[in-house]
Short mmCIF file of C-alpha atoms and ligand atoms in Angstrom, two decimals:
data_model
loop_
_atom_site.label_atom_id
_atom_site.label_comp_id
_atom_site.label_asym_id
_atom_site.label_seq_id
_atom_site.Cartn_x
_atom_site.Cartn_y
_atom_site.Cartn_z
CA MET H 1 11.96 18.13 2.78
CA LYS H 2 8.73 17.89 4.71
CA ILE H 3 8.80 14.88 7.07
CA LEU H 4 6.00 13.47 9.20
CA VAL H 5 7.47 11.78 12.29
CA THR H 6 5.31 9.30 14.20
CA GLY H 7 6.50 8.94 17.78
CA GLY H 8 8.38 12.25 17.59
CA ALA H 9 7.65 12.93 21.28
CA GLY H 10 9.61 9.83 22.32
CA TYR H 11 13.31 9.32 23.02
CA VAL H 12 14.72 8.50 19.58
CA GLY H 13 12.05 10.39 17.64
CA SER H 14 12.61 13.68 19.49
CA ILE H 15 16.33 13.68 18.68
CA CYS H 16 15.71 12.79 15.02
CA VAL H 17 13.22 15.68 14.85
CA GLU H 18 15.87 18.00 16.28
CA GLU H 19 18.39 16.91 13.61
CA LEU H 20 15.86 17.23 10.79
CA LEU H 21 15.00 20.77 11.90
CA GLN H 22 18.69 21.63 12.15
CA ARG H 23 19.22 20.72 8.52
CA GLY H 24 16.25 22.86 7.50
CA ASP H 25 13.50 20.29 7.03
CA GLU H 26 9.89 21.00 7.92
CA VAL H 27 8.66 18.51 10.55
CA ILE H 28 5.22 17.35 11.61
CA VAL H 29 5.18 15.24 14.79
CA PHE H 30 2.32 12.74 15.10
CA ASP H 31 2.16 11.22 18.59
CA ASN H 32 -0.52 10.15 21.06
CA LEU H 33 1.73 11.01 24.06
CA SER H 34 1.03 7.56 25.55
CA GLU H 35 4.76 7.22 26.21
CA GLY H 36 6.23 10.43 24.85
CA HIS H 37 6.42 13.91 26.33
CA ARG H 38 5.10 17.21 25.09
CA LEU H 39 8.30 18.91 26.24
CA ALA H 40 10.33 16.57 24.05
CA ILE H 41 8.70 18.00 20.94
CA ASP H 42 10.85 20.70 19.44
CA PRO H 43 8.77 23.92 19.35
CA SER H 44 9.76 24.46 15.69
CA ALA H 45 7.88 21.29 14.70
CA THR H 46 4.12 21.19 14.07
CA PHE H 47 2.49 18.84 16.57
CA ILE H 48 -0.55 16.73 15.80
CA GLN H 49 -1.78 14.75 18.81
CA GLY H 50 -3.22 11.60 17.30
CA ASP H 51 -3.24 7.84 17.57
CA LEU H 52 -2.14 5.48 14.79
CA ASN H 53 -4.90 3.11 15.84
CA ASP H 54 -7.38 5.74 14.74
CA SER H 55 -7.08 5.32 10.97
CA LYS H 56 -9.01 8.55 10.27
CA SER H 57 -6.65 10.57 12.44
CA ILE H 58 -3.45 9.41 10.67
CA SER H 59 -5.10 9.63 7.26
CA LEU H 60 -6.16 13.22 7.91
CA ALA H 61 -2.69 14.12 9.23
CA ILE H 62 -1.03 12.81 6.07
CA ASN H 63 -3.65 14.27 3.77
CA THR H 64 -3.41 17.76 5.25
CA SER H 65 0.36 17.91 5.79
CA GLU H 66 1.39 16.26 2.46
CA PRO H 67 4.83 15.06 3.65
CA ASP H 68 7.58 13.93 1.26
CA ALA H 69 8.42 11.09 3.63
CA VAL H 70 7.49 9.53 6.96
CA MET H 71 9.76 8.42 9.80
CA HIS H 72 7.94 5.83 11.88
CA PHE H 73 9.11 5.55 15.50
CA ALA H 74 5.72 5.14 17.23
CA ALA H 75 5.47 1.74 18.93
CA ASN H 76 5.41 0.02 22.27
CA ALA H 77 8.88 -1.27 23.03
CA LEU H 78 9.06 -3.07 26.38
CA VAL H 79 10.05 -6.72 25.99
CA ALA H 80 8.79 -7.86 29.41
CA GLU H 81 5.44 -6.09 28.98
CA SER H 82 5.04 -7.75 25.57
CA MET H 83 5.34 -11.16 27.28
CA GLU H 84 2.45 -10.20 29.57
CA ASN H 85 0.28 -8.40 27.06
CA PRO H 86 0.96 -9.59 23.50
CA TYR H 87 -2.33 -8.07 22.28
CA LYS H 88 -1.07 -4.55 23.05
CA TYR H 89 2.10 -5.14 21.02
CA PHE H 90 0.52 -6.76 17.98
CA HIS H 91 -2.28 -4.21 18.00
CA ASN H 92 -0.17 -1.10 18.33
CA ASN H 93 2.95 -2.12 16.44
CA VAL H 94 1.29 -4.04 13.62
CA CYS H 95 -2.25 -2.63 13.23
CA GLY H 96 -1.11 0.93 14.00
CA GLY H 97 1.71 0.60 11.46
CA LEU H 98 -0.67 -0.83 8.89
CA ASN H 99 -2.98 2.18 9.29
CA LEU H 100 0.04 4.38 8.67
CA VAL H 101 1.24 2.73 5.46
CA ASN H 102 -2.31 2.49 4.18
CA ALA H 103 -2.79 6.23 4.73
CA MET H 104 0.54 6.89 3.01
CA VAL H 105 -0.38 4.89 -0.08
CA GLU H 106 -3.86 6.47 -0.24
CA ASN H 107 -2.26 9.90 -0.20
CA GLY H 108 0.60 9.13 -2.59
CA VAL H 109 3.39 9.29 0.03
CA ARG H 110 5.86 6.55 -0.87
CA ARG H 111 8.94 6.97 1.32
CA LEU H 112 9.25 5.54 4.84
CA VAL H 113 12.02 5.04 7.39
CA PHE H 114 11.01 2.47 10.01
CA SER H 115 12.48 1.79 13.48
CA SER H 116 13.04 -1.94 13.62
CA THR H 117 15.11 -3.76 16.18
CA CYS H 118 17.68 -6.47 16.88
CA ALA H 119 14.84 -8.15 18.83
CA THR H 120 13.68 -9.49 15.42
CA PHE H 121 16.72 -11.82 15.54
CA GLY H 122 15.91 -13.40 18.91
CA THR H 123 19.04 -15.27 19.96
CA PRO H 124 21.09 -14.79 16.79
CA ASP H 125 23.05 -17.73 15.47
CA ARG H 126 25.67 -15.32 14.10
CA VAL H 127 27.47 -12.61 16.11
CA PRO H 128 28.18 -9.97 14.85
CA SER H 129 24.78 -10.21 13.18
CA ASP H 130 24.43 -9.04 9.61
CA GLU H 131 21.18 -8.49 7.71
CA ASP H 132 21.05 -12.11 6.52
CA THR H 133 21.16 -13.54 10.04
CA PRO H 134 17.99 -15.65 10.47
CA GLN H 135 15.21 -13.81 12.30
CA ASN H 136 13.59 -15.88 15.06
CA PRO H 137 12.08 -13.48 17.60
CA ILE H 138 11.59 -14.80 21.12
CA ASN H 139 9.03 -12.28 22.37
CA PRO H 140 5.89 -10.58 20.99
CA TYR H 141 7.73 -7.23 20.75
CA GLY H 142 10.35 -8.65 18.35
CA GLU H 143 7.69 -10.62 16.49
CA SER H 144 5.51 -7.53 16.02
CA LYS H 145 8.45 -5.64 14.49
CA LEU H 146 9.26 -8.58 12.19
CA MET H 147 5.62 -8.75 11.10
CA PHE H 148 5.74 -5.09 10.17
CA GLU H 149 9.00 -5.61 8.24
CA LYS H 150 7.14 -8.25 6.20
CA ILE H 151 4.21 -5.90 5.64
CA LEU H 152 6.66 -3.33 4.30
CA ARG H 153 8.09 -5.81 1.75
CA TRP H 154 4.59 -6.36 0.36
CA PHE H 155 3.76 -2.65 0.31
CA ASP H 156 6.91 -2.09 -1.70
CA GLN H 157 6.08 -4.89 -4.13
CA VAL H 158 2.41 -4.01 -4.56
CA HIS H 159 2.33 -0.23 -4.04
CA GLY H 160 5.92 0.89 -4.73
CA LEU H 161 6.45 2.08 -1.15
CA VAL H 162 10.19 2.72 -0.77
CA PHE H 163 11.12 1.82 2.80
CA VAL H 164 14.27 1.62 4.86
CA ALA H 165 13.97 -0.54 7.99
CA LEU H 166 16.73 0.26 10.47
CA ARG H 167 17.27 -2.47 13.03
CA TYR H 168 18.74 -0.71 16.02
CA PHE H 169 20.77 -2.55 18.60
CA ASN H 170 21.10 -0.72 22.01
CA VAL H 171 20.41 2.98 21.72
CA ALA H 172 21.89 5.35 24.31
CA GLY H 173 23.07 8.92 24.85
CA ALA H 174 21.38 12.28 24.45
CA SER H 175 21.60 15.57 22.61
CA GLU H 176 22.05 18.82 24.52
CA LYS H 177 18.27 19.39 24.56
CA TYR H 178 16.63 15.97 24.47
CA GLY H 179 17.30 12.70 26.24
CA GLU H 180 16.02 9.32 27.35
CA HIS H 181 12.97 9.37 29.60
CA HIS H 182 10.86 6.25 29.24
CA ARG H 183 7.92 6.14 31.65
CA THR H 184 9.01 2.58 32.52
CA GLU H 185 12.79 2.57 32.21
CA THR H 186 14.34 -0.81 31.50
CA HIS H 187 17.49 0.36 29.69
CA LEU H 188 20.81 -0.11 31.42
CA ILE H 189 22.48 3.31 31.07
CA PRO H 190 19.58 5.48 32.32
CA ARG H 191 18.99 3.05 35.19
CA VAL H 192 22.64 3.15 36.24
CA LEU H 193 22.62 6.95 36.00
CA GLN H 194 19.56 6.97 38.28
CA VAL H 195 21.83 5.40 40.91
CA ALA H 196 24.38 8.20 40.43
CA LEU H 197 21.54 10.73 40.84
CA GLY H 198 20.53 9.08 44.12
CA HIS H 199 17.14 7.90 42.76
CA LEU H 200 17.96 4.17 42.90
CA PRO H 201 20.02 2.41 45.60
CA ASN H 202 22.01 0.17 43.28
CA ALA H 203 22.47 -1.01 39.71
CA GLU H 204 21.03 -4.44 39.00
CA ILE H 205 23.06 -6.92 36.98
CA TYR H 206 20.88 -9.63 35.47
CA GLY H 207 23.13 -12.64 35.15
CA THR H 208 26.78 -12.82 36.16
CA ASP H 209 27.49 -16.30 34.78
CA PHE H 210 27.23 -15.72 31.02
CA PRO H 211 29.98 -17.20 28.83
CA THR H 212 31.62 -13.77 28.41
CA PRO H 213 34.96 -12.55 29.84
CA ASP H 214 33.38 -10.91 32.92
CA GLY H 215 30.24 -13.08 33.08
CA THR H 216 27.81 -10.28 32.13
CA CYS H 217 25.87 -9.72 28.90
CA ILE H 218 27.55 -7.94 26.01
CA ARG H 219 25.58 -5.41 23.95
CA ASP H 220 26.31 -3.03 21.10
CA TYR H 221 25.60 0.58 22.14
CA ILE H 222 24.84 3.13 19.45
CA HIS H 223 24.56 6.85 20.15
CA VAL H 224 21.11 8.26 19.45
CA ARG H 225 22.62 11.06 17.35
CA ASP H 226 24.38 8.50 15.15
CA LEU H 227 21.02 6.83 14.79
CA ALA H 228 19.51 10.15 13.74
CA SER H 229 22.17 10.57 11.06
CA ALA H 230 21.35 7.08 9.73
CA HIS H 231 17.68 8.08 9.46
CA ILE H 232 18.58 11.18 7.52
CA LEU H 233 20.79 9.22 5.11
CA ALA H 234 17.99 6.67 4.74
CA LEU H 235 15.68 9.40 3.43
CA SER H 236 17.64 9.49 0.21
CA ALA H 237 18.09 5.72 -0.24
CA GLY H 238 17.14 4.84 -3.80
CA LYS H 239 15.53 1.52 -2.93
CA SER H 240 13.97 -0.41 -0.08
CA GLY H 241 16.17 -2.32 2.34
CA PHE H 242 17.01 -3.52 5.82
CA TYR H 243 20.02 -2.31 7.78
CA ASN H 244 21.47 -3.36 11.15
CA LEU H 245 22.72 -0.42 13.18
CA GLY H 246 25.31 -0.68 15.92
CA THR H 247 28.92 0.30 16.24
CA GLY H 248 30.13 -3.28 15.89
CA GLY H 249 31.81 -3.22 19.29
CA GLY H 250 30.55 -5.09 22.31
CA THR H 251 30.41 -3.64 25.83
CA SER H 252 29.55 -5.78 28.84
CA VAL H 253 27.16 -4.70 31.61
CA ARG H 254 30.10 -4.37 34.00
CA GLU H 255 32.02 -2.26 31.47
CA VAL H 256 29.00 0.06 31.10
CA ILE H 257 28.77 0.42 34.89
CA ASN H 258 32.50 1.17 35.10
CA ALA H 259 32.12 3.83 32.39
CA CYS H 260 29.25 5.34 34.40
CA ARG H 261 31.43 5.34 37.54
CA LYS H 262 34.22 7.12 35.69
CA VAL H 263 31.93 9.71 34.10
CA THR H 264 29.82 10.48 37.18
CA GLY H 265 32.45 10.01 39.91
CA HIS H 266 29.83 7.99 41.83
CA ALA H 267 30.68 4.58 43.34
CA ILE H 268 27.49 2.98 41.89
CA PRO H 269 26.94 -0.11 44.05
CA THR H 270 25.68 -3.14 42.16
CA ILE H 271 23.50 -6.10 43.00
CA GLY H 272 23.58 -9.43 41.16
CA LYS H 273 20.24 -10.86 39.99
CA PRO H 274 19.35 -14.06 38.14
CA ARG H 275 19.43 -14.04 34.33
CA ARG H 276 16.27 -12.82 32.61
CA SER H 277 14.72 -15.43 30.35
CA GLY H 278 15.62 -14.96 26.72
CA ASP H 279 18.59 -12.64 27.32
CA PRO H 280 21.31 -13.70 24.85
CA ALA H 281 24.93 -13.51 26.06
CA ARG H 282 26.07 -11.33 23.15
CA LEU H 283 24.24 -9.06 20.72
CA ILE H 284 26.48 -7.21 18.31
CA ALA H 285 25.60 -5.67 14.95
CA SER H 286 27.49 -5.89 11.75
CA SER H 287 26.70 -2.49 10.21
CA GLU H 288 28.86 -2.90 7.11
CA LYS H 289 25.84 -2.66 4.83
CA ALA H 290 24.76 0.70 6.34
CA ARG H 291 28.31 2.01 6.09
CA GLN H 292 28.72 0.90 2.47
CA SER H 293 25.27 1.52 1.03
CA LEU H 294 24.06 4.51 3.05
CA GLY H 295 27.51 6.02 3.66
CA TRP H 296 26.81 5.95 7.39
CA LYS H 297 29.68 6.57 9.78
CA PRO H 298 28.99 6.64 13.51
CA GLN H 299 30.77 9.46 15.38
CA PHE H 300 30.52 7.97 18.87
CA GLU H 301 32.36 4.67 19.09
CA ASN H 302 33.38 4.85 22.71
CA ILE H 303 31.06 3.98 25.58
CA GLU H 304 32.35 6.79 27.81
CA ALA H 305 31.47 9.45 25.25
CA ILE H 306 27.97 7.95 24.97
CA VAL H 307 27.55 7.86 28.77
CA GLU H 308 28.90 11.43 29.09
CA SER H 309 26.21 12.82 26.81
CA ALA H 310 23.50 10.87 28.68
CA TRP H 311 24.86 12.06 32.04
CA ARG H 312 24.86 15.71 30.93
CA TRP H 313 21.17 15.41 30.04
CA HIS H 314 20.15 13.48 33.16
CA ARG H 315 22.01 15.89 35.41
CA ALA H 316 20.22 18.82 33.78
CA HIS H 317 16.87 16.96 33.93
CA PRO H 318 17.03 14.79 37.08
CA ALA H 319 13.28 14.17 36.94
CA GLY H 320 13.21 13.77 33.17
CA TYR H 321 10.59 15.84 31.36
CA GLN H 322 8.51 16.15 34.56
CA ASP H 323 5.17 15.32 32.94
N1 LIG N 401 15.32 2.79 22.43
C1 LIG N 401 15.90 1.69 21.97
O1 LIG N 401 16.92 1.21 22.50
C2 LIG N 401 15.33 0.99 20.75
C3 LIG N 401 16.01 -0.13 20.24
C4 LIG N 401 15.49 -0.76 19.10
C5 LIG N 401 14.35 -0.26 18.49
N2 LIG N 401 13.71 0.81 19.03
C6 LIG N 401 12.48 1.30 18.37
O2 LIG N 401 12.64 2.69 18.17
C7 LIG N 401 11.37 3.33 18.29
C8 LIG N 401 11.48 4.48 19.27
O3 LIG N 401 11.91 4.00 20.53
P1 LIG N 401 11.97 4.97 21.79
O4 LIG N 401 12.95 4.38 22.74
O5 LIG N 401 12.14 6.35 21.30
O6 LIG N 401 10.49 4.77 22.37
P2 LIG N 401 9.53 5.83 23.09
O7 LIG N 401 8.52 5.06 23.84
O8 LIG N 401 10.33 6.84 23.82
O9 LIG N 401 8.83 6.56 21.85
C9 LIG N 401 7.72 6.01 21.16
C10 LIG N 401 6.76 7.15 20.89
O10 LIG N 401 5.63 6.65 20.14
C11 LIG N 401 4.43 7.17 20.67
N3 LIG N 401 3.36 6.22 20.32
C12 LIG N 401 3.26 4.91 20.70
N4 LIG N 401 2.15 4.37 20.17
C13 LIG N 401 1.54 5.34 19.44
C14 LIG N 401 0.36 5.38 18.65
N5 LIG N 401 -0.44 4.32 18.52
N6 LIG N 401 0.04 6.53 18.02
C15 LIG N 401 0.85 7.63 18.14
N7 LIG N 401 1.98 7.65 18.88
C16 LIG N 401 2.32 6.51 19.52
C17 LIG N 401 4.69 7.30 22.16
O11 LIG N 401 3.86 8.24 22.80
C18 LIG N 401 6.17 7.76 22.17
O12 LIG N 401 6.27 9.17 22.11
C19 LIG N 401 10.37 2.26 18.69
O13 LIG N 401 9.68 1.87 17.53
C20 LIG N 401 11.24 1.14 19.22
O14 LIG N 401 10.64 -0.12 19.00
C21 LIG N 401 14.18 1.45 20.14
#
């Protein structure tokens, strides 16, 4: 197939591009490099530097490349920043996405895989959370992703756009070539590994008094390569749908730090901080629907294996992509 990948220079997008190329697909990466890295773009992919907010640019990219499908990763994804600058999030994640689906429909491209998020649930009233869990986002980031999910429903109904929205829980890990380098890193595993690399003095734990066995937040970590395999399966889904993606297991912040200690052999000192507002105690996915309907089966169900792959990449790239 020929796939256009928006955000293919970013963390998750770069590894999906790698997997698509490995199975013989032709890939066009569309990215403005606002957050992504040129070195994260596999040299076998065609790169178009463009911005989704420039409707002509995305329209031209789709018109000239004539993809069979689009994978849409491009977005801003920092919760705290979205609380300070909601305009940026609604503009980029909603208006940018709208330009994309409009260009797809205009050019007769009717298959999309979209990166949604567990942040659309807010503080879920059901854990593990399945697809019918009520969605009540508690920050502009989650709201912007939910708005785009709604846009997709209407584009399916009105224009026959077949979409699969994958709501990822906590993504982690790396491939041999590509890994996680966000310009502002807020994710736990890369931050803890920065301590092991000697770049940060200690690992911060936000909240040690949650109603969980060790008092720290519990999250559902999914390996980025398992996420890539879900995207590839989603390309052949016969109909539109929403899927929650996690491994269904919960790992606390302290358990993640212990896994990092074991994998890196570093003591990793920690420092307790107050809870961050809006951080739920437990976020765990029920991914039964993805397993049953897409035939998805995650390969990495153990936090140490996930951390090991991340550590290999960070050790080989201590300064990330260096751009
Ligand atoms: N990483 C996670 O844990 C996680 C969890 C849930 C959902 N998601 C979603 O997955 C997607 C990818 O996340 P990531 O961690 O790889 O993020 P990332 O920031 O590494 O990648 C996003 C990419 O999109 C590009 N981009 C942003 N706005 C653009 C625009 N207007 N035009 C063109 N390119 C643009 C950036 O340059 C970057 O390369 C995002 O949509 C995010 O919301 C990520």
